[in-house]
Coordinates of C-alpha atoms in Angstrom, one line a residue:
Chain M
M19 CA -15.4 19.0 -43.9
A20 CA -17.2 18.7 -40.6
E21 CA -15.2 18.4 -37.5
P22 CA -15.5 15.0 -35.9
D23 CA -17.8 14.8 -32.9
R24 CA -15.6 14.9 -29.8
T25 CA -18.4 15.1 -27.3
E26 CA -17.5 13.1 -24.3
S27 CA -19.6 12.3 -21.3
F28 CA -18.4 13.2 -17.8
G29 CA -18.6 9.6 -16.9
S30 CA -16.2 8.7 -19.7
F31 CA -13.9 11.5 -18.6
R32 CA -13.9 10.1 -15.1
K33 CA -13.1 6.6 -16.2
S34 CA -10.3 7.7 -18.4
F35 CA -8.1 8.3 -15.4
S36 CA -8.2 4.6 -14.5
Y37 CA -5.9 3.0 -17.1
G38 CA -7.6 5.0 -19.9
T39 CA -6.5 7.9 -22.1
R40 CA -5.8 10.1 -19.1
N41 CA -4.4 7.4 -16.8
D42 CA -3.3 8.8 -13.5
L43 CA -2.8 6.3 -10.7
N44 CA -3.2 9.0 -8.1
F45 CA -6.7 9.6 -9.4
K46 CA -7.8 6.3 -10.8
F47 CA -10.5 6.4 -8.0
F48 CA -12.4 8.8 -10.2
K49 CA -13.7 5.7 -11.9
S50 CA -15.7 4.6 -8.9
M51 CA -16.9 8.0 -7.9
S52 CA -20.4 9.3 -8.8
D53 CA -20.5 12.1 -11.4
D54 CA -21.7 14.5 -8.7
D55 CA -18.9 13.6 -6.2
A56 CA -16.2 13.9 -8.9
A57 CA -17.6 17.2 -10.1
S58 CA -17.7 18.5 -6.6
F59 CA -14.2 17.5 -6.0
L60 CA -12.9 19.1 -9.1
Q61 CA -14.8 22.3 -8.3
D62 CA -13.5 22.4 -4.8
L63 CA -9.9 21.6 -5.9
L64 CA -9.9 24.5 -8.3
D65 CA -11.4 26.8 -5.7
R66 CA -8.6 25.9 -3.3
L67 CA -6.1 26.4 -6.1
G68 CA -7.4 29.9 -6.5
D69 CA -6.5 30.5 -2.8
A70 CA -3.1 28.9 -3.3
Y71 CA -2.3 31.5 -6.0
D72 CA -1.9 34.0 -3.3
T73 CA -1.0 31.9 -0.2
G74 CA 1.3 29.5 -1.9
D75 CA -0.1 26.9 0.5
V76 CA -0.9 23.6 -1.3
G77 CA -1.9 21.9 1.9
P78 CA -5.7 22.5 1.3
L79 CA -5.3 20.9 -2.2
I80 CA -3.7 17.8 -0.7
E81 CA -6.4 17.6 1.9
A82 CA -9.0 17.8 -0.8
A83 CA -7.3 14.9 -2.7
Y84 CA -7.1 12.9 0.4
E85 CA -10.8 13.3 1.2
A86 CA -11.6 12.4 -2.4
Q87 CA -9.6 9.2 -2.1
L88 CA -11.7 8.3 0.9
V89 CA -14.9 8.9 -1.1
G90 CA -13.6 7.1 -4.1
Y91 CA -12.4 3.9 -2.4
T92 CA -14.9 3.5 0.4
P93 CA -17.7 1.2 -0.7
T94 CA -21.2 2.7 -0.9
T95 CA -24.0 1.2 1.1
G96 CA -25.8 -1.3 -1.0
G97 CA -22.8 -1.8 -3.3
P98 CA -21.4 -5.2 -4.3
V99 CA -20.7 -7.8 -1.6
P100 CA -16.9 -8.0 -1.2
K101 CA -15.5 -11.3 -2.5
F102 CA -13.2 -11.8 0.4
A103 CA -15.1 -11.1 3.6
Y104 CA -14.8 -13.3 6.7
E105 CA -16.8 -13.8 9.9
D106 CA -13.6 -14.2 11.9
G107 CA -9.9 -14.4 11.6
P108 CA -6.7 -15.8 13.1
F109 CA -5.0 -14.4 16.2
T110 CA -1.6 -15.6 17.6
E111 CA -0.6 -14.4 21.0
V112 CA 2.6 -12.4 21.1
A113 CA 5.1 -14.5 23.0
I114 CA 8.2 -12.3 22.9
P115 CA 8.1 -8.5 23.5
V116 CA 9.0 -6.3 20.5
G117 CA 12.2 -5.1 22.2
R118 CA 13.5 -8.7 22.2
A119 CA 11.8 -10.0 19.0
R120 CA 13.1 -10.7 15.6
V121 CA 10.9 -8.6 13.3
G122 CA 10.2 -9.3 9.6
L123 CA 8.8 -7.0 6.9
L124 CA 6.7 -7.8 3.9
T125 CA 5.3 -5.1 1.5
T126 CA 3.2 -5.1 -1.7
S127 CA 5.3 -2.3 -3.0
G128 CA 7.0 -4.1 -5.9
H129 CA 10.5 -3.4 -4.7
F130 CA 13.4 -5.7 -5.7
V131 CA 17.2 -5.5 -5.4
A132 CA 19.4 -4.5 -8.3
G133 CA 20.4 -7.6 -10.2
D134 CA 17.4 -9.6 -8.9
D135 CA 14.7 -8.3 -11.2
P136 CA 11.7 -10.8 -11.1
E137 CA 11.2 -10.0 -14.8
P138 CA 7.4 -10.3 -15.0
F139 CA 6.1 -12.1 -18.1
G140 CA 9.8 -12.9 -18.9
E141 CA 10.4 -9.3 -19.9
Q142 CA 13.8 -7.9 -19.1
N143 CA 14.1 -4.4 -17.6
M144 CA 10.4 -3.9 -17.8
S145 CA 9.6 -0.2 -17.4
Q146 CA 7.0 1.3 -15.0
D147 CA 5.0 2.4 -18.0
D148 CA 5.0 -1.2 -19.3
A149 CA 3.9 -2.5 -15.9
V150 CA 1.0 0.0 -16.0
R151 CA 0.1 -1.0 -19.5
R152 CA 0.1 -4.7 -18.6
I153 CA -1.9 -4.3 -15.4
A154 CA -4.7 -6.6 -16.6
E155 CA -2.2 -9.4 -17.1
S156 CA -0.7 -8.8 -13.7
L157 CA -4.1 -9.2 -12.1
T158 CA -4.4 -12.7 -13.5
S159 CA -0.8 -13.8 -13.0
T160 CA 1.2 -15.5 -10.2
P161 CA 3.0 -13.1 -7.9
F162 CA 6.8 -13.3 -7.4
L163 CA 8.0 -12.7 -3.8
S164 CA 11.3 -10.8 -4.0
E165 CA 13.8 -11.2 -1.3
I166 CA 15.4 -8.0 0.0
P167 CA 18.2 -8.6 2.5
S168 CA 17.5 -6.3 5.4
N169 CA 21.0 -4.8 5.1
T170 CA 20.5 -3.8 1.4
P171 CA 21.8 -0.3 0.7
T172 CA 18.8 1.9 -0.1
G173 CA 20.5 2.8 -3.4
D174 CA 20.3 -0.8 -4.6
L175 CA 16.5 -0.9 -4.4
H176 CA 14.3 -0.7 -7.5
V177 CA 10.6 -0.5 -7.6
R178 CA 8.0 -1.3 -10.3
H179 CA 4.2 -1.7 -9.8
G180 CA 1.4 -1.2 -12.2
G181 CA -1.1 -0.3 -9.6
Y182 CA 0.1 2.8 -7.9
D183 CA 2.1 5.9 -8.7
I184 CA 5.7 5.0 -7.7
R185 CA 7.1 8.5 -7.8
S186 CA 7.1 8.9 -4.0
A187 CA 8.7 5.4 -3.6
L188 CA 11.4 6.5 -6.1
R189 CA 12.2 9.6 -4.0
D190 CA 12.3 7.6 -0.8
P191 CA 11.7 3.8 -0.7
N192 CA 10.7 4.1 3.0
V193 CA 7.3 5.4 2.1
T194 CA 6.3 1.9 1.1
L195 CA 9.3 -0.3 2.3
P196 CA 10.5 1.2 5.6
I197 CA 13.8 -0.5 5.4
D198 CA 15.8 2.5 6.9
R199 CA 13.3 3.0 9.6
M200 CA 13.5 -0.7 10.6
R201 CA 17.3 -0.5 10.7
E202 CA 17.0 2.6 12.9
A203 CA 14.6 0.8 15.2
D204 CA 17.1 -2.1 15.4
A205 CA 20.0 0.2 16.1
D206 CA 18.0 2.0 18.8
G207 CA 16.9 -1.2 20.5
R208 CA 13.2 -0.6 19.7
V209 CA 13.1 -4.1 18.2
G210 CA 15.2 -7.0 19.3
S211 CA 16.6 -7.7 15.8
L212 CA 15.6 -7.8 12.1
A213 CA 14.9 -10.7 9.9
P214 CA 17.8 -11.3 7.6
T215 CA 15.5 -11.0 4.6
F216 CA 12.5 -8.7 4.0
Y217 CA 10.0 -9.4 1.2
S218 CA 8.1 -7.5 -1.4
Y219 CA 5.8 -8.3 -4.3
P220 CA 3.5 -6.2 -6.5
G221 CA 0.1 -6.6 -4.8
A222 CA -1.8 -6.2 -8.0
T223 CA -2.0 -9.9 -8.7
S224 CA -4.3 -12.9 -9.0
H225 CA -5.7 -13.6 -5.5
G226 CA -6.3 -17.3 -6.4
R227 CA -2.7 -17.7 -7.7
L228 CA -1.4 -15.8 -4.7
R229 CA -3.1 -18.2 -2.3
G230 CA -1.6 -21.1 -4.2
E231 CA 1.8 -19.6 -3.5
L232 CA 1.3 -19.0 0.2
P233 CA 2.5 -22.4 1.5
G234 CA 5.8 -21.9 -0.2
W235 CA 6.0 -18.3 1.0
L236 CA 5.3 -19.4 4.6
E237 CA 8.1 -22.0 4.4
R238 CA 10.5 -19.3 3.4
I239 CA 9.3 -16.9 6.1
H240 CA 9.5 -19.5 8.9
A241 CA 13.0 -20.5 7.9
Q242 CA 14.1 -17.1 9.2
D243 CA 12.8 -17.7 12.7
I244 CA 10.7 -14.5 12.7
D245 CA 8.9 -13.7 15.9
L246 CA 6.7 -10.8 14.5
M247 CA 5.8 -9.7 11.0
L248 CA 5.0 -6.2 9.8
L249 CA 3.0 -5.9 6.6
V250 CA 2.7 -2.8 4.5
P251 CA 0.2 -2.9 1.6
V252 CA 0.2 -0.1 -0.9
Chain X
M13 CA -6.0 -4.8 -4.9
C14 CA -2.9 -4.7 -2.7
H15 CA -4.9 -4.5 0.4
V16 CA -6.9 -7.6 -0.5
S17 CA -3.9 -9.6 -1.5
V18 CA -2.0 -8.6 1.7
G19 CA -5.0 -9.6 3.6
H20 CA -4.6 -13.2 2.4
V21 CA -0.9 -13.1 3.3
A22 CA -1.5 -11.6 6.8
R23 CA -4.2 -14.1 7.7
S24 CA -1.9 -17.0 6.5
I25 CA 1.2 -15.8 8.4
E26 CA -0.9 -15.2 11.6
D27 CA -2.5 -18.6 11.2
S28 CA 0.9 -20.2 10.9
G29 CA 1.9 -18.9 14.3
I30 CA 3.6 -15.5 13.6
P31 CA 1.8 -12.4 15.0
T32 CA 1.3 -9.7 12.3
V33 CA 0.5 -6.0 12.2
T34 CA -0.7 -4.5 8.9
I35 CA -0.4 -0.8 8.2
V36 CA -3.4 0.2 6.1
T37 CA -4.1 3.5 4.3
K38 CA -7.4 4.8 5.6
A39 CA -9.1 4.7 2.2
F40 CA -8.8 0.9 2.4
R41 CA -9.8 0.5 6.1
H42 CA -12.9 -1.4 4.9
R43 CA -10.6 -4.1 3.5
A44 CA -9.0 -4.7 6.9
E45 CA -12.5 -5.0 8.5
E46 CA -13.9 -7.3 5.8
M47 CA -10.9 -9.6 5.9
K48 CA -10.7 -9.7 9.7
L49 CA -7.0 -8.9 9.9
P50 CA -5.5 -9.6 13.2
R51 CA -4.0 -6.2 14.1
T52 CA -4.3 -3.1 11.9
L53 CA -2.8 0.4 12.1
V54 CA -4.9 2.7 10.0
V55 CA -3.0 5.7 8.7
P56 CA -4.6 8.9 7.3
H57 CA -2.1 9.0 4.4
L58 CA -2.4 9.3 0.7
M59 CA -2.4 6.2 -1.4
G60 CA 1.2 5.1 -2.3
R61 CA 2.6 6.6 0.9
P62 CA 1.5 4.4 3.8
M63 CA 4.4 5.2 6.0
G64 CA 4.2 9.0 5.3
A65 CA 5.6 11.4 2.8
A66 CA 8.9 11.0 1.1
N67 CA 11.8 11.9 3.3
D68 CA 9.6 12.5 6.3
V69 CA 11.8 10.4 8.6
E70 CA 10.1 11.6 11.8
R71 CA 6.6 10.7 10.6
Q72 CA 7.7 7.3 9.1
S73 CA 9.4 6.4 12.5
E74 CA 6.2 7.4 14.4
V75 CA 4.1 5.2 12.1
L76 CA 6.5 2.3 12.6
D77 CA 6.5 2.7 16.4
A78 CA 2.7 2.9 16.4
A79 CA 2.6 -0.3 14.4
L80 CA 5.1 -2.1 16.7
A81 CA 3.1 -0.9 19.8
L82 CA 0.1 -2.9 18.5
F83 CA 2.0 -6.1 19.1
G84 CA 2.0 -5.3 22.8
T85 CA -1.6 -4.0 23.2
A86 CA -3.9 -6.0 20.8
T87 CA -5.6 -8.9 22.6
R88 CA -8.0 -10.2 19.9
N89 CA -8.4 -10.5 16.1
G90 CA -9.8 -7.4 14.4
T91 CA -8.0 -4.9 16.5
I92 CA -7.8 -1.6 14.6
K93 CA -6.1 1.5 15.8
E94 CA -6.1 4.9 14.0
F95 CA -2.8 6.8 13.7
P96 CA -3.8 10.2 15.1
E97 CA -1.8 12.7 13.0
A98 CA -2.9 13.9 9.6
Y99 CA -0.8 13.5 6.4
R100 CA 1.8 16.1 5.9
T101 CA 4.4 16.7 3.2
G102 CA 8.0 15.9 3.7
P103 CA 10.9 18.3 4.4

């Protein structure tokens, strides 16, 4: 019996890293790279790995991955026109210096506090793997803005997000939700005070539905008398 | 997608009277430019680690301070400042 034909194009291989058979959220940008750019990256990465065998220095590998991310995510000239591009934007003058201001924090990290799981799609205790598997549904759904008291113990934080590799955030939530760093800034007097509540939502969501939620979100934010707001997308 | 969705949020919060600074990973700098975010700190970090590597307290604090400093220096919409230090692994 003949073996089945397992021939796979390099383009198919590239795309399999973006929610395909080889899904890897650190490398899903392969999907939008050209074959030539992706091939060059892999060749360069392996070459640097050959050096690391002797030097033990993985820095050059990380640098190669970073440079590839820039290539993968930066639009090419003549590419599609972005859906959300504006001629101008708002600007509010800062009325209170940072050292005397109450500062808020909002991230798209997908953090929530233990016991306050937003339970997307009504699913209890959804796993990260399930969040990844249901990414297409997330991108058409209404986001839920989780409230994170700014005095929450770091150990009470959970994170789930179908759009990025959360391993770093699991090791240290401050990589995407700088809650400890904000508390230190407050303790050192580098900010006047912290908002009682920080916010997080998984940023992989429907933009239309998100904008529909914004009036309610703004009401909640303004209720905290925040002077300045820091935003951290992931 | 996060950088587009947060763009809507940043513009709305700013428009409602609260000044904002958005910390944007360099691979998504174009989103901040397209969406005309009020104040942006661009960090040369890997996706999923906008503040720096896990447990790199020093770098995370430097990024936070650079972001906070933008509140005092930006004078117009579309202000973008690049964080000068390269990504590094944590301790």
